[in-house]
Tab-separated table of C-alpha atoms in Angstrom:
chain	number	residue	atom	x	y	z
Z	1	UNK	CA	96.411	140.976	229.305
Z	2	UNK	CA	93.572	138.849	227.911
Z	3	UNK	CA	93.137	136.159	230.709
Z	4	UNK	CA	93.337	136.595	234.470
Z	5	UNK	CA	94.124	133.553	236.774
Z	6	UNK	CA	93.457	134.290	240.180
Z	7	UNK	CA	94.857	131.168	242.108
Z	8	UNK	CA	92.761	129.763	245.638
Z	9	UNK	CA	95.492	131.569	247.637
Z	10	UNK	CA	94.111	134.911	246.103
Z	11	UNK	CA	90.760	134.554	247.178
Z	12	UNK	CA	88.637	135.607	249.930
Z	13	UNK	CA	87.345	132.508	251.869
Z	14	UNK	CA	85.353	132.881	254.619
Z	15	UNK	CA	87.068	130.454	257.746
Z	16	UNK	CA	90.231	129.646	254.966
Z	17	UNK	CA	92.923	130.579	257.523
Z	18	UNK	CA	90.715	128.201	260.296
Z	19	UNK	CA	92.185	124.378	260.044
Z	20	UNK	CA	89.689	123.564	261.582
Z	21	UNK	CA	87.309	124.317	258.797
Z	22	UNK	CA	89.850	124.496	255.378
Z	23	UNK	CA	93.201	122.702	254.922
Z	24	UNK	CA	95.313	124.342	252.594
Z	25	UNK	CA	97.812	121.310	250.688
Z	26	UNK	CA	98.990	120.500	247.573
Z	27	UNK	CA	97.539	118.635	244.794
Z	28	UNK	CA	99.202	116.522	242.206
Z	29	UNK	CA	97.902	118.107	239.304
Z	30	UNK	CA	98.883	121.572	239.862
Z	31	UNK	CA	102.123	123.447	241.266
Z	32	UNK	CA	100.335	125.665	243.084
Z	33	UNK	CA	97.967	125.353	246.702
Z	34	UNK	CA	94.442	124.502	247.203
Z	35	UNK	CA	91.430	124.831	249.794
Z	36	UNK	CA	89.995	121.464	250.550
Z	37	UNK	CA	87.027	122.719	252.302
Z	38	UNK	CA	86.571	120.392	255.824
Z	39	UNK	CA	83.414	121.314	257.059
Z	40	UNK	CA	81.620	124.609	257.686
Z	41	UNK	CA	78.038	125.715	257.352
Z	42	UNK	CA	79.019	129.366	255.578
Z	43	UNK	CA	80.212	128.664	252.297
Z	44	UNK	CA	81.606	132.263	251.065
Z	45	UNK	CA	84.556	132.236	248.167
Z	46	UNK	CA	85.294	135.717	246.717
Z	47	UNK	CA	87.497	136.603	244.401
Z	48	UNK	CA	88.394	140.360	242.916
Z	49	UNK	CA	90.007	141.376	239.259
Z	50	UNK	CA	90.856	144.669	238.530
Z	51	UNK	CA	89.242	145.737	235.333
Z	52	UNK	CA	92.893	147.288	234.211
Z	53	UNK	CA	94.464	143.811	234.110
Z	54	UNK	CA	92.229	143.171	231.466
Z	55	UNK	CA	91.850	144.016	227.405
Z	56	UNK	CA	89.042	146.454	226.865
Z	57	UNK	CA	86.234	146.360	224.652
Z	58	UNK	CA	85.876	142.880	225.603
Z	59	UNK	CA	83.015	140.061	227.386
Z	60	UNK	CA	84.687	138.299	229.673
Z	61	UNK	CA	83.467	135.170	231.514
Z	62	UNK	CA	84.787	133.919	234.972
Z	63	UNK	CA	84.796	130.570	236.370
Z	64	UNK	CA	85.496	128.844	239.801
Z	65	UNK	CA	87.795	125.841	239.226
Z	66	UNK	CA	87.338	122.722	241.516
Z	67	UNK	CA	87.275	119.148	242.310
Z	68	UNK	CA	85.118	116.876	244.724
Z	69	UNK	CA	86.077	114.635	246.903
Z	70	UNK	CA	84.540	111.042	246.178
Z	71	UNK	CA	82.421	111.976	249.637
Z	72	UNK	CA	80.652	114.802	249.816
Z	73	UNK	CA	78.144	116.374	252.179
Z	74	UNK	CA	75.299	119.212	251.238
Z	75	UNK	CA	77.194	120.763	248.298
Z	76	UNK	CA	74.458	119.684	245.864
Z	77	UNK	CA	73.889	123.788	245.014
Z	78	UNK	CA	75.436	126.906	245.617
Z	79	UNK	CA	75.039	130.223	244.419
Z	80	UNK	CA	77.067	132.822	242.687
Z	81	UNK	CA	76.864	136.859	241.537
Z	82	UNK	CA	78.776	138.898	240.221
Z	83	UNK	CA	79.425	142.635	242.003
Z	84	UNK	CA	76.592	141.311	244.591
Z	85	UNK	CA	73.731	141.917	241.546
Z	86	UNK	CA	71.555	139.434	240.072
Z	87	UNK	CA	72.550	136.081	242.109
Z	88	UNK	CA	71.810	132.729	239.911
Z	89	UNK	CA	71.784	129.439	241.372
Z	90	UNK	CA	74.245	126.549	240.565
Z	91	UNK	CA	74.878	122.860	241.002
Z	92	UNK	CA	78.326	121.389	241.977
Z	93	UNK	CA	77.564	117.715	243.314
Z	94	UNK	CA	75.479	117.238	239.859
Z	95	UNK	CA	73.180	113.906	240.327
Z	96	UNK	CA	69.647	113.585	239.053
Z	97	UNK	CA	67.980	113.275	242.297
Z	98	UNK	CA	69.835	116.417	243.700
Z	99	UNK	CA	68.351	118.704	240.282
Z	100	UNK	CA	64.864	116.945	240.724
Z	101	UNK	CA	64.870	118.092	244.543
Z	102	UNK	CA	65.858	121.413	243.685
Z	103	UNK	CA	64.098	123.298	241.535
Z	104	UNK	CA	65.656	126.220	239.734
Z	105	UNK	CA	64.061	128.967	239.003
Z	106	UNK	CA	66.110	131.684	237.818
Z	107	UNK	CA	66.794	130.345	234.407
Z	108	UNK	CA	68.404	127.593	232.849
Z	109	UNK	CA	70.203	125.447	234.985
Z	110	UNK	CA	73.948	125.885	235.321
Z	111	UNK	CA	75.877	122.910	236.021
Z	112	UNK	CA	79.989	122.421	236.079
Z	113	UNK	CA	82.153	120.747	233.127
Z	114	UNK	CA	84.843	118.787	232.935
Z	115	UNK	CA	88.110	120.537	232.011
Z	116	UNK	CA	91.142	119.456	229.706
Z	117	UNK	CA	93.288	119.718	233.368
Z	118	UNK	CA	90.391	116.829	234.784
Z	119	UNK	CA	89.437	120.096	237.453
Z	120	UNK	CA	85.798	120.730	237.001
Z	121	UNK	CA	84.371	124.646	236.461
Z	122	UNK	CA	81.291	126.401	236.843
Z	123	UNK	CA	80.142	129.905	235.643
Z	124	UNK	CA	80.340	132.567	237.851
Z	125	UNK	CA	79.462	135.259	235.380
Z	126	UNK	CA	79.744	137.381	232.623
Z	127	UNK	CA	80.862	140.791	232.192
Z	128	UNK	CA	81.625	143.514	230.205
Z	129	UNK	CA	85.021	145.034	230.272
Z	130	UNK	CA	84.510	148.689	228.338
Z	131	UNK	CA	87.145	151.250	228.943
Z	132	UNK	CA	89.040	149.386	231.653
Z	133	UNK	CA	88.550	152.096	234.288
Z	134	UNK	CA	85.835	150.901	236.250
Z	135	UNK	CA	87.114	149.815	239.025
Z	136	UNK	CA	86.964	146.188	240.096
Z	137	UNK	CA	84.663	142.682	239.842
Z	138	UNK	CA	83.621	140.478	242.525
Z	139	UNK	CA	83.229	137.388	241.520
Z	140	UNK	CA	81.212	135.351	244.612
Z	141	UNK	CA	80.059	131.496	245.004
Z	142	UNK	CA	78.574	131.514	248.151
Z	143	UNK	CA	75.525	128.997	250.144
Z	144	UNK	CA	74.635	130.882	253.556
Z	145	UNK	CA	71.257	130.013	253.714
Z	146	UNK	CA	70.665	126.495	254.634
Z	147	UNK	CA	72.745	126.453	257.272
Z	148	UNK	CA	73.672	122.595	257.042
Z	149	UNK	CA	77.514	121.394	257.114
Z	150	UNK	CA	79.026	121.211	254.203
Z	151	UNK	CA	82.778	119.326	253.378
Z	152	UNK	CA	84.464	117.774	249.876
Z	153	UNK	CA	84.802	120.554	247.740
Z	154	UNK	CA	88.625	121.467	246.737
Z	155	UNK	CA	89.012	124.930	245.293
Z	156	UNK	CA	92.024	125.840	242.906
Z	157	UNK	CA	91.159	129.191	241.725
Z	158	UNK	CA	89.155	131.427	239.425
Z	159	UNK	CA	89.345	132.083	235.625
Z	160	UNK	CA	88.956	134.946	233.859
Z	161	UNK	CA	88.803	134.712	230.224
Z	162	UNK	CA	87.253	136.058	227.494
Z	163	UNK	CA	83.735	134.411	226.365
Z	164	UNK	CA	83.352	132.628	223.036
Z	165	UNK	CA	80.605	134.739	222.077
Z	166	UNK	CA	79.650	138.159	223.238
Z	167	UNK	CA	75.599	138.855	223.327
Z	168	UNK	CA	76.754	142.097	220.457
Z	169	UNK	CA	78.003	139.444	217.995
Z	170	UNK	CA	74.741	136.764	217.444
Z	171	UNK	CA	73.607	138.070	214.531
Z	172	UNK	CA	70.941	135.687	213.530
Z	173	UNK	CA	71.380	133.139	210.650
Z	174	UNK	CA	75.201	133.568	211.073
Z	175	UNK	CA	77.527	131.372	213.056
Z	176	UNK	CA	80.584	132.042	214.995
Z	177	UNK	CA	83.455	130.520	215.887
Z	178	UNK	CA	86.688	130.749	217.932
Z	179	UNK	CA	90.285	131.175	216.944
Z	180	UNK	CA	92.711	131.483	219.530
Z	181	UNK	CA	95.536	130.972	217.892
Z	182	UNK	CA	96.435	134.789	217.152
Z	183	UNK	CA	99.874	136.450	217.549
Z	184	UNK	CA	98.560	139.199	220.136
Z	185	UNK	CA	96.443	136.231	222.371
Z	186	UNK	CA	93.403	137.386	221.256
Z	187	UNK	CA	90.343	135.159	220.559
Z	188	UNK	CA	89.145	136.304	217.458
Z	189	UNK	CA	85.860	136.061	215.750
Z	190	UNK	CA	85.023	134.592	212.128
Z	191	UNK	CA	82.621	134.443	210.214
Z	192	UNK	CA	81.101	130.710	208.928
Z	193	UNK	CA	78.402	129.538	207.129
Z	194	UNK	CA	77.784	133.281	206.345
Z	195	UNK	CA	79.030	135.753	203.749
Z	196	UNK	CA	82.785	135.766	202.624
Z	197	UNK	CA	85.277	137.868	204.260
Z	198	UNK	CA	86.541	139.113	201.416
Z	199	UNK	CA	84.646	139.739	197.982
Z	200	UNK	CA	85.855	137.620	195.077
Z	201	UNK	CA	87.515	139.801	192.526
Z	202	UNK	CA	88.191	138.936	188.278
Z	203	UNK	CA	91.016	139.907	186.241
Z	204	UNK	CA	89.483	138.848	182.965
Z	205	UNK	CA	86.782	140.177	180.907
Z	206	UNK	CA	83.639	138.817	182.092
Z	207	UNK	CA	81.347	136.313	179.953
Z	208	UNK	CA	78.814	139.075	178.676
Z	209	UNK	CA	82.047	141.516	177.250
Z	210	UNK	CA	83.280	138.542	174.999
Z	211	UNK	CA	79.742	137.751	174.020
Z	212	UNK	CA	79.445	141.446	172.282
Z	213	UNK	CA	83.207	141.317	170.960
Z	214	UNK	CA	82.558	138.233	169.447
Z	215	UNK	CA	79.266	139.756	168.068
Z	216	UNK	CA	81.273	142.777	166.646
Z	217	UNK	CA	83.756	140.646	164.773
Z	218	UNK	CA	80.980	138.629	162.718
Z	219	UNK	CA	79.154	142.063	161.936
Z	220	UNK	CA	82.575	143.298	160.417
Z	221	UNK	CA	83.363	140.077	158.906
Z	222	UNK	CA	80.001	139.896	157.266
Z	223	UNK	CA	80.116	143.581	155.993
Z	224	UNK	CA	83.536	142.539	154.775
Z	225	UNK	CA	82.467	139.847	152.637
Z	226	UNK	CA	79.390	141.901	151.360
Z	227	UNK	CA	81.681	144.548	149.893
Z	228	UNK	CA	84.018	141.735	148.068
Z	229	UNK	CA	81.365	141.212	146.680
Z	230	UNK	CA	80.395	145.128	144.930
Z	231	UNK	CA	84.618	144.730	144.565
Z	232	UNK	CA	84.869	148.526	145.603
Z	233	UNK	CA	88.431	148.652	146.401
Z	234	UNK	CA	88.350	151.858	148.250
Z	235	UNK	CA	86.037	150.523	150.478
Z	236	UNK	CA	87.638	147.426	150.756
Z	237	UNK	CA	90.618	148.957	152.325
Z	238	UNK	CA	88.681	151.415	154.503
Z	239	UNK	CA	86.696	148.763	156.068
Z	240	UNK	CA	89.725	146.423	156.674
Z	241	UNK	CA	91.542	148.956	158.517
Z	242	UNK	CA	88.536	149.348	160.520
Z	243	UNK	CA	87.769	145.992	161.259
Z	244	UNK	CA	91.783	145.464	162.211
Z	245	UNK	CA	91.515	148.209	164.788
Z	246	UNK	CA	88.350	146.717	166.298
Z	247	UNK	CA	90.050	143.062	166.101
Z	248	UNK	CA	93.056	144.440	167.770
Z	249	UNK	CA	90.547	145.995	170.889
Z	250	UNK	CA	88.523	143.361	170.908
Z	251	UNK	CA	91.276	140.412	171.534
Z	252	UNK	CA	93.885	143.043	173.220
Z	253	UNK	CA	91.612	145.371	174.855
């Protein structure tokens, strides 16, 4: 498959079978349950894909999927890795004082965005998905570090989907966009602003090859005339079959 939905159920949370710490309930939007986080001071939310679920050969992104409630307490940043490698820093409760007191400096900052569904998402990672045998990804947002109480945030799942671009494909001065509208699911890549797919083809002679056939028929036309002139039959009659044949390529040809 091309996408991999791993719903809040699926995923490791540290405390999630503790009430006193997660309730698991229902939300309107969605048929299926979610994690309303209550309070707890270890903030750990794992979730695994199998590499074999997925297409190979392709960059795949993943993505937590969440709301807040319209309270919420120390969730201004978190942080997330993939496979417990390079960890990047994130923002959830997204205000300009929260960013201005926490300076990031691992890169650009990575905040959430709205989805179509009105559930919010931020980046987890990307990923490569070669031959599809490589075991497994862990996909982590976690905030163990402060050690303050933390409560509002309402997890739904993670997404797994292939990225718009893959870091193979930016090929400078040409840009790409996606179409996922193909028969096999596939997002596939074209080609814009750049060099045609397909190179344009004639089916008629081109400007220059008329030029010179139009060139040949005055030369015979003028000999033509030249010899009505000396009235040498023979001639007359070699040169007209001549100039027919030549007529006949030139126009037919």
């Amino acid at each position: 498959m091309s996408c991999r939905w791993i719903p809040a159920r699926e995923l490791s949370i540290a405390w999630g079978d503790n009430p006193s710490y997660w309730k698991w309930t229902r939300h309107a939007s969605c048929s299926s349950e979610v994690a309303e986080l209550l309070n707890v001071c270890w903030l750990d939310i794992t979730g695994r894909v199998d590499r074999k679920e997925l297409r190979v050969g392709t960059r795949y992104s993943a993505f937590l999927v969440f709301k807040l409630r319209d309270r919420t307490k120390c969730l201004e940043k978190a942080f997330v890795s993939l496979n417990n490698e390079k960890t990047k820093t994130v923002f959830l409760d997204v205000n300009q004082e929260n960013i201005n007191n926490n300076n990031n400096n691992d890169g650009p900052l990575i905040l959430p965005h709205r989805r179509s569904d009105d559930w919010s998402e931020i980046k987890l990672g990307d990923f490569f998905n070669g031959s599809g045998d490589d075991g497994h990804v862990d996909m982590m947002l976690f905030e163990k570090i402060d050690g303050r109480w933390k409560s509002g945030l309402i997890v739904r799942g993670i997404d797994v989907r292939p990225s718009n671009n893959s870091d193979v494909l930016n090929a400078p001065n040409i840009n790409w966009f996606d179409c996922p509208d193909i028969d096999d699911g596939d997002a596939v890549l074209h080609k814009i602003n750049g060099y045609n797919d397909v190179a344009s083809t004639s089916s008629g002679p081109t400007t220059d090859h008329v030029t010179i056939r139009m060139c040949l028929v005055l030369l015979f036309c003028l000999v033509f005339f030249l010899l009505c002139l000396v009235k040498s039959h023979t001639s007359i009659l070699v040169l007209f079959s001549l100039m027919f044949f030549f007529l006949s390529v030139a126009f037919f040809g």
